[in-house]
Short mmCIF file of C-alpha atoms in Angstrom, two decimals:
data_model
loop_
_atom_site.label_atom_id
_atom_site.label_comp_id
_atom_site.label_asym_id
_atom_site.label_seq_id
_atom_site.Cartn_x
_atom_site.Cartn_y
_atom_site.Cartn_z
CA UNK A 1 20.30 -45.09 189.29
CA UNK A 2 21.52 -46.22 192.82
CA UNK A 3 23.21 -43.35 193.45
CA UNK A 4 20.13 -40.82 193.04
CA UNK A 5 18.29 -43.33 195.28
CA UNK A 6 20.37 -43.44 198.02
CA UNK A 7 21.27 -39.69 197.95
CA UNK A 8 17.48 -38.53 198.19
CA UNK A 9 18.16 -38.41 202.07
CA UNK A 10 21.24 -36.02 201.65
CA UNK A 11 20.04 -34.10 198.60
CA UNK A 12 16.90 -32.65 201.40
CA UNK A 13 19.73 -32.22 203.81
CA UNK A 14 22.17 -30.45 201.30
CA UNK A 15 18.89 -28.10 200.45
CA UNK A 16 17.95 -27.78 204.20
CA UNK A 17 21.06 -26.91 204.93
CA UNK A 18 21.39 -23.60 201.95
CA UNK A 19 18.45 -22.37 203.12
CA UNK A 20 19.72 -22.47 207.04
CA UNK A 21 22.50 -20.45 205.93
CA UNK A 22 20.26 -18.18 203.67
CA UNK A 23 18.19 -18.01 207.46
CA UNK A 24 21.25 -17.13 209.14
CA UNK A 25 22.26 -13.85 207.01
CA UNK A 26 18.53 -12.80 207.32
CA UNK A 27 18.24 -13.13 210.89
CA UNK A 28 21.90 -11.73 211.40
CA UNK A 29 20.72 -8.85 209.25
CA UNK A 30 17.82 -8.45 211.64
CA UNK A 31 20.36 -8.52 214.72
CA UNK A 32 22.45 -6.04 213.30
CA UNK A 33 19.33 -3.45 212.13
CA UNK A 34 17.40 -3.78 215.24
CA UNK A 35 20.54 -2.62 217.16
CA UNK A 36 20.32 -5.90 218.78
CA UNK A 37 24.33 -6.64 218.39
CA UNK A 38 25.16 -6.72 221.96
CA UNK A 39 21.78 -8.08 222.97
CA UNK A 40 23.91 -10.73 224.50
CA UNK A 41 26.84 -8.86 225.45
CA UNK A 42 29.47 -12.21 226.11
CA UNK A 43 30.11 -14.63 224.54
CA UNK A 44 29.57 -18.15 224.55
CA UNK A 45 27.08 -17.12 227.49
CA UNK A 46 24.69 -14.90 227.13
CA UNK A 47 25.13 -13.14 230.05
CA UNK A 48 27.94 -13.88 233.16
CA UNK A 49 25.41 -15.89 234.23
CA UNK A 50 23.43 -17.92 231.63
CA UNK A 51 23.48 -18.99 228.13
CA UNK A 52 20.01 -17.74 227.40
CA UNK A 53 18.56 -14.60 227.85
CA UNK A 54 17.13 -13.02 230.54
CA UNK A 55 13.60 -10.81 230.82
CA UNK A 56 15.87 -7.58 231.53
CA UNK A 57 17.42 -8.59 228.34
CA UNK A 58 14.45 -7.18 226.53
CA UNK A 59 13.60 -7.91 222.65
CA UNK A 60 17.28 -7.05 221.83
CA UNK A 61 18.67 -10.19 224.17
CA UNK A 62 15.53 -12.16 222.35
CA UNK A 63 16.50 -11.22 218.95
CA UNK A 64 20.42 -12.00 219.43
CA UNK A 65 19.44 -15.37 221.17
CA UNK A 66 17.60 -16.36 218.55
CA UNK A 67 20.60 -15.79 216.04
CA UNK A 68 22.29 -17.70 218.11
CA UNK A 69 20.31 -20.66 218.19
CA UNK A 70 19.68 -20.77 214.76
CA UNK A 71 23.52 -21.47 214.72
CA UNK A 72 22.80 -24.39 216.52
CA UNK A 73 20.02 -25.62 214.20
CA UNK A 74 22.42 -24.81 211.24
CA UNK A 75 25.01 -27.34 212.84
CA UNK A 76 22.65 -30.24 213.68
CA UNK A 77 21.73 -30.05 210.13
CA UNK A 78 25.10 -29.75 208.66
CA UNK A 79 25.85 -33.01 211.11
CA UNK A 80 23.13 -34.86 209.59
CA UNK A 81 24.68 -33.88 206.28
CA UNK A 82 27.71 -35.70 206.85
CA UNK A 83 26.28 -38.70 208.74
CA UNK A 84 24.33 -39.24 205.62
CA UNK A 85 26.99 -38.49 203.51
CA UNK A 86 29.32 -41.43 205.27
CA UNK A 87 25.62 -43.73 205.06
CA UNK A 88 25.31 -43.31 201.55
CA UNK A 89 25.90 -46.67 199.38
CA UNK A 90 28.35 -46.45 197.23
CA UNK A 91 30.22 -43.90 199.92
CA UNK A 92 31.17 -41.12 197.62
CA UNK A 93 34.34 -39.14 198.82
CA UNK A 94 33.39 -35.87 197.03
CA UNK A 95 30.03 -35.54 199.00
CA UNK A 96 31.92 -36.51 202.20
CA UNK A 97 34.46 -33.72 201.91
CA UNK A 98 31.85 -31.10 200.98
CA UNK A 99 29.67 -32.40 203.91
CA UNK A 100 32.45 -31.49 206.15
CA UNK A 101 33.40 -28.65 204.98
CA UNK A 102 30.24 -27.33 205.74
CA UNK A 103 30.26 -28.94 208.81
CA UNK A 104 33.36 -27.28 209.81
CA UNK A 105 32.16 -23.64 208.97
CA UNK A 106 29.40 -23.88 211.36
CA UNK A 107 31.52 -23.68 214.42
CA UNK A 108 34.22 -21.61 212.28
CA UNK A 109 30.65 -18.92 212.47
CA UNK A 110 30.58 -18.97 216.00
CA UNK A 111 33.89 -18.58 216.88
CA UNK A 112 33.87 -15.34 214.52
CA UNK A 113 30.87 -14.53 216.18
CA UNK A 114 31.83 -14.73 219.39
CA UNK A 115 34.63 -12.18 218.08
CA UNK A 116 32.12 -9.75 216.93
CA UNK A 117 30.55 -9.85 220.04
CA UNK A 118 33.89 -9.42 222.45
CA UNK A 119 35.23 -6.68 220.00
CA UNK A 120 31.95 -4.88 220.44
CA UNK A 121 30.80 -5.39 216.65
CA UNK A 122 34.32 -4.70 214.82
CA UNK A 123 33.28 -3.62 211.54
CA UNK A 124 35.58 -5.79 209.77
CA UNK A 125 35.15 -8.78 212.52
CA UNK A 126 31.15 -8.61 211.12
CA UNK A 127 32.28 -8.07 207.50
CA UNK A 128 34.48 -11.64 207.84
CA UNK A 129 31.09 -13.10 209.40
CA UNK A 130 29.20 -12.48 206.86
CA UNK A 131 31.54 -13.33 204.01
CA UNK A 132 32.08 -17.17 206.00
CA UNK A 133 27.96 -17.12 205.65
CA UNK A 134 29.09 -16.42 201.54
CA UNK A 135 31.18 -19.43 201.50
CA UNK A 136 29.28 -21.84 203.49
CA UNK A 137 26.24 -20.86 201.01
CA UNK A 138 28.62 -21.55 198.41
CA UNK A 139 29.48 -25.11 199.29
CA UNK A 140 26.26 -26.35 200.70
CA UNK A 141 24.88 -25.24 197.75
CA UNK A 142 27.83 -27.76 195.71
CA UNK A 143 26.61 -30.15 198.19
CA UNK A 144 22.88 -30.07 196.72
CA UNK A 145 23.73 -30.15 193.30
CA UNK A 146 26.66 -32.91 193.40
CA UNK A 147 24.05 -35.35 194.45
CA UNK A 148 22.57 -35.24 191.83
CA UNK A 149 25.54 -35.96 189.53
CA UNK A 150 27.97 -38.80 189.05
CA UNK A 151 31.85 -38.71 189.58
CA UNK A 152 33.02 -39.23 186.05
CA UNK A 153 34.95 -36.43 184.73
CA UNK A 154 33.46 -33.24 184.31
CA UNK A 155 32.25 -31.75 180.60
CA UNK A 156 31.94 -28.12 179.57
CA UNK A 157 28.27 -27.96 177.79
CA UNK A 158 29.72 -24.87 175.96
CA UNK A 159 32.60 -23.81 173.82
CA UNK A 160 35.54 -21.32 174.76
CA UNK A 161 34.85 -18.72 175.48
CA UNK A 162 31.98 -19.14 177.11
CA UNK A 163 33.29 -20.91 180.61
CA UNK A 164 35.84 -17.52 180.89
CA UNK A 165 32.74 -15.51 180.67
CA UNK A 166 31.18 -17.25 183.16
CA UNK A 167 33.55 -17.28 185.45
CA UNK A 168 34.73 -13.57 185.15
CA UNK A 169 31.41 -12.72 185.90
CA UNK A 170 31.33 -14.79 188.95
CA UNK A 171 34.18 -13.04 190.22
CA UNK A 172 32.70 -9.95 189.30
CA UNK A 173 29.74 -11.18 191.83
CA UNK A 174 32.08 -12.06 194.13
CA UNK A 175 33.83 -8.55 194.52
CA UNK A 176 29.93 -6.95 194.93
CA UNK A 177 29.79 -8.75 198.03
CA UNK A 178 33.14 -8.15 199.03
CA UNK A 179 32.59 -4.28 198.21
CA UNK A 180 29.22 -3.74 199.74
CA UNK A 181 30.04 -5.72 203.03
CA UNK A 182 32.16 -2.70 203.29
CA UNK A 183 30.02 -0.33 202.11
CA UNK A 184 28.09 -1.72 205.08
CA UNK A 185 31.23 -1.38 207.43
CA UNK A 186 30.74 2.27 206.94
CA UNK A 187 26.99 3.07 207.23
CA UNK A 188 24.71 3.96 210.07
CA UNK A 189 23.86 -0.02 210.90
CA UNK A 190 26.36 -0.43 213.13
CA UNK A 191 24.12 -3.40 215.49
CA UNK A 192 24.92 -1.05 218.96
CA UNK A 193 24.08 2.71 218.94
CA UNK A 194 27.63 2.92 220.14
CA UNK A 195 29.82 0.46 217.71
CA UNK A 196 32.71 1.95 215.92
CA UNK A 197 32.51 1.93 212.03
CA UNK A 198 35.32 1.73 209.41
CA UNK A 199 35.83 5.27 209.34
CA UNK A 200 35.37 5.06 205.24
CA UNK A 201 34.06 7.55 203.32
CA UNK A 202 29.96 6.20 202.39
CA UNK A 203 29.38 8.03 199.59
CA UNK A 204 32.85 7.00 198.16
CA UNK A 205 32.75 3.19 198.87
CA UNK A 206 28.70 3.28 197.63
CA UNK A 207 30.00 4.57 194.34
CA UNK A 208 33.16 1.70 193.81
CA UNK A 209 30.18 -0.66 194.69
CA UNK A 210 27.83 0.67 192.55
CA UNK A 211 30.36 0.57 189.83
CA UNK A 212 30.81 -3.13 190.36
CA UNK A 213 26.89 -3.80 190.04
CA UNK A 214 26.93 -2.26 186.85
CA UNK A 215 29.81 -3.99 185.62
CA UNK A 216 28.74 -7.37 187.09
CA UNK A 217 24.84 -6.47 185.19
CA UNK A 218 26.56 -6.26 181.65
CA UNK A 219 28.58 -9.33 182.08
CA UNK A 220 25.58 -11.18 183.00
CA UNK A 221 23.57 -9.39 180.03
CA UNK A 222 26.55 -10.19 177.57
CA UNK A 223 26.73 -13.90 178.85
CA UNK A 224 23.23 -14.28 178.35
CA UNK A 225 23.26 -13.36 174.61
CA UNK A 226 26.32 -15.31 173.87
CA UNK A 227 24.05 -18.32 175.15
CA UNK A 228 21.34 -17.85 173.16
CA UNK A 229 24.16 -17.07 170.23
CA UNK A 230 25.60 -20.32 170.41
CA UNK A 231 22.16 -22.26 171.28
CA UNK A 232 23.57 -23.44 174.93
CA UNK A 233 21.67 -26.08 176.79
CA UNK A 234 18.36 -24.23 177.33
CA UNK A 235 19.15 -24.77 181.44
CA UNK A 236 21.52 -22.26 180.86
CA UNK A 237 20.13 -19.61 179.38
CA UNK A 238 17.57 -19.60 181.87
CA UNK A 239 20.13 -19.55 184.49
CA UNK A 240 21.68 -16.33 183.01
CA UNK A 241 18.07 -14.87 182.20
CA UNK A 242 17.46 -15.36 185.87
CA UNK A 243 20.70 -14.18 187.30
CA UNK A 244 20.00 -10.67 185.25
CA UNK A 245 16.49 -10.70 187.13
CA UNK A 246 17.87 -11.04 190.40
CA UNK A 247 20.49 -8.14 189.94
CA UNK A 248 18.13 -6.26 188.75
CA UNK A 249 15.98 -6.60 191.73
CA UNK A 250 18.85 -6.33 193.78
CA UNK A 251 20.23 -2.90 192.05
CA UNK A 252 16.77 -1.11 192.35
CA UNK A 253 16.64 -2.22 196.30
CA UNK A 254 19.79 -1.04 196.73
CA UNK A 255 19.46 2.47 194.78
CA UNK A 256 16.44 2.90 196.76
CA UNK A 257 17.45 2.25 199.77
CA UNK A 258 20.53 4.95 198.97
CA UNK A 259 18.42 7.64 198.22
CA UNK A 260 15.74 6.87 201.33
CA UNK A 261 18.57 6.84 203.62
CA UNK A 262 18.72 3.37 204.65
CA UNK A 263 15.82 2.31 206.15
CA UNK A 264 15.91 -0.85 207.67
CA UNK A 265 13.55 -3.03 205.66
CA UNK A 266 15.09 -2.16 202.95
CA UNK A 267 19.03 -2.88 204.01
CA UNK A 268 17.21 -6.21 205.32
CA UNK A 269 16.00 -6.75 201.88
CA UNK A 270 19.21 -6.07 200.54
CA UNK A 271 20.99 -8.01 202.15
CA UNK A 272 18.68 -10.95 201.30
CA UNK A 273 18.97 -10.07 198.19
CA UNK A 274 22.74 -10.37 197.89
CA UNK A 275 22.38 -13.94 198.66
CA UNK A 276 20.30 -14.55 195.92
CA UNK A 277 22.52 -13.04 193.60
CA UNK A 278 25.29 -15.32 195.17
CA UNK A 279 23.01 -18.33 194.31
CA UNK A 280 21.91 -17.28 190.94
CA UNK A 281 25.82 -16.66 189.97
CA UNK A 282 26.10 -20.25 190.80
CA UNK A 283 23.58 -21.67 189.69
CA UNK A 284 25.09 -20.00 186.04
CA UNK A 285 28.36 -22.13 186.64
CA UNK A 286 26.82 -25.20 187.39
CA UNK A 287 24.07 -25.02 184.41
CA UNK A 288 27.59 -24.67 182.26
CA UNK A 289 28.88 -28.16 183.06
CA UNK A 290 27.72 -31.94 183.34
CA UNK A 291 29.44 -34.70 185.54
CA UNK A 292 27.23 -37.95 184.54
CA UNK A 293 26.95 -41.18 186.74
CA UNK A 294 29.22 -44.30 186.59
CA UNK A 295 28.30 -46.87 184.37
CA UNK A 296 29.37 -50.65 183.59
CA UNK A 297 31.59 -50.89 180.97
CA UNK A 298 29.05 -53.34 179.14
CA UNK A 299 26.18 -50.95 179.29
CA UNK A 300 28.14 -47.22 178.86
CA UNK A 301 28.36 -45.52 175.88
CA UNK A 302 31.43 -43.88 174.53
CA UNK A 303 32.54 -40.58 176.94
CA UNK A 304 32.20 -37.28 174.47
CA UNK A 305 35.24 -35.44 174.22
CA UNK A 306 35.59 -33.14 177.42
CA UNK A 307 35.54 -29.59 176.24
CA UNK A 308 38.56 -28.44 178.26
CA UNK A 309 37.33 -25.82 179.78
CA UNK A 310 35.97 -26.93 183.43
CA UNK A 311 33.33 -24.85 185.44
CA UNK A 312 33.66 -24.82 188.99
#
């Protein structure tokens, strides 16, 4: 079909782009663990004097720099996204729109950065960084898989109430984050030895978050065996099965690193791993739902009945 043709350019982009913003968490995990926060200690400059760092600057200016740059790398991709997006024959709006919004969120990151940086590392300020990083991962990731669909109305591959499920537990995954960015707000990895934390009570907010993960686990565990119940499109399933995986992973890194007292490989780890639970939740929505290609009225065949009961 034409338009899988012409959008192999963007698709690499779109997937380019998810990963850059995968990169971007990791190394801003690394910034924050290595106590490298203030590494360069204004904003947009580096220093009063320059926008890079500086020898005296040590590792810490190296390591904040680099975070930094990989911003910049992050928007020359997303600006290929949507120059590729507008190139693509038939222009498709829907691509377009997510291209820019992903675009947009790129300087929308530094801007928040820059924040962080003049509010020497405001808990929240770095909790609202990191949540943008959620949502940008979030629509570049609708960016990769809308190219490979059409723009005919969307279908519901399963019944009622399957999509609820779904999407319960995707809010579910949502709050985890939401929850264990402030969990982070209170720990010891503040980014600067002398940065303020959120004055919350860690053993407290571990436990609400905690209590989320296991929540969010037996949603996931329940949606999978309603899948195989109902004999859902194997994609699916597997989407589910691997969703439960990734928690999984992600629960016994984070119990572990509890009870070792936060060690930084393993909060870096962590906090990897919370955007591959991010990913996995959608890639559960998406496997729910079907948008096919445009076709001549000659050659199409009848449209099933939309199930109405749309997936994000």
């Amino acid at each position: 079909m034409p338009e899988v043709s012409n959008g192999t350019l963007l698709r690499r982009l779109a997937l380019a782009s998810l990963i850059a913003n995968i990169g971007l968490v990791v190394t801003g995990a690394a910034v924050r663990l290595t106590r490298s926060g203030l590494g360069c200690p204004t904003w947009p400059k580096c220093t009063e004097e320059s926008y890079t760092t500086t020898p005296e600057m040590g590792i810490n200016g190296v390591i904040e720099f680099g975070n930094r740059v990989l911003g910049i790398v992050l928007g020359l991709i997303a600006l290929a996204c949507f120059i590729a997006a507008l190139r693509q024959k038939p222009r498709r709006r829907s691509l377009i729109l997510l291209a820019l919004a992903a675009g947009l969120g790129i300087p929308g990151q530094g801007v928040i950065g820059g924040i962080t940086v003049l509010t020497d590392l405001n808990p929240w300020v770095v909790g609202l960084h990191f949540l943008l990083s959620m949502a940008l991962i979030a629509t570049t990731y609708a960016l990769w898989k809308r190219t490979r669909e059409g723009d005919r109305p969307r279908r519901t591959l399963v019944r009622t109430p399957l999509p609820t499920l779904a999407r319960l537990t995707a809010l579910v995954s949502g709050a985890v984050i939401v929850v264990g960015v402030i969990v982070t707000g209170s720990g010891p990895h503040a980014g600067d030895e002398n940065a303020k934390r959120n004055g919350l009570d860690p053993a407290t907010i571990s436990q609400a978050h905690a209590d989320l993960v296991f929540l969010l686990i037996g949603l996931s565990v329940g949606l999978w065996f309603a899948l195989r119940a109902v004999k859902a499109p194997a994609p699916a399933i597997r989407a589910a099965g691997v969703l439960i995986v990734v928690e999984l992973s992600q629960g016994l890194i984070g119990f572990v690193q509890y009870f070792t007292h936060l060690p930084v490989i393993l909060v870096g780890a962590h906090m990897l791993g919370a955007c591959l639970v991010w990913v996995a939740t959608l890639s559960v929505l998406w496997s729910l739902r079907e948008r096919p290609f445009h076709e001549s009225p000659q050659s199409a065949p009848p449209v099933p009945a939309a199930i109405p009961e749309p997936v994000a």
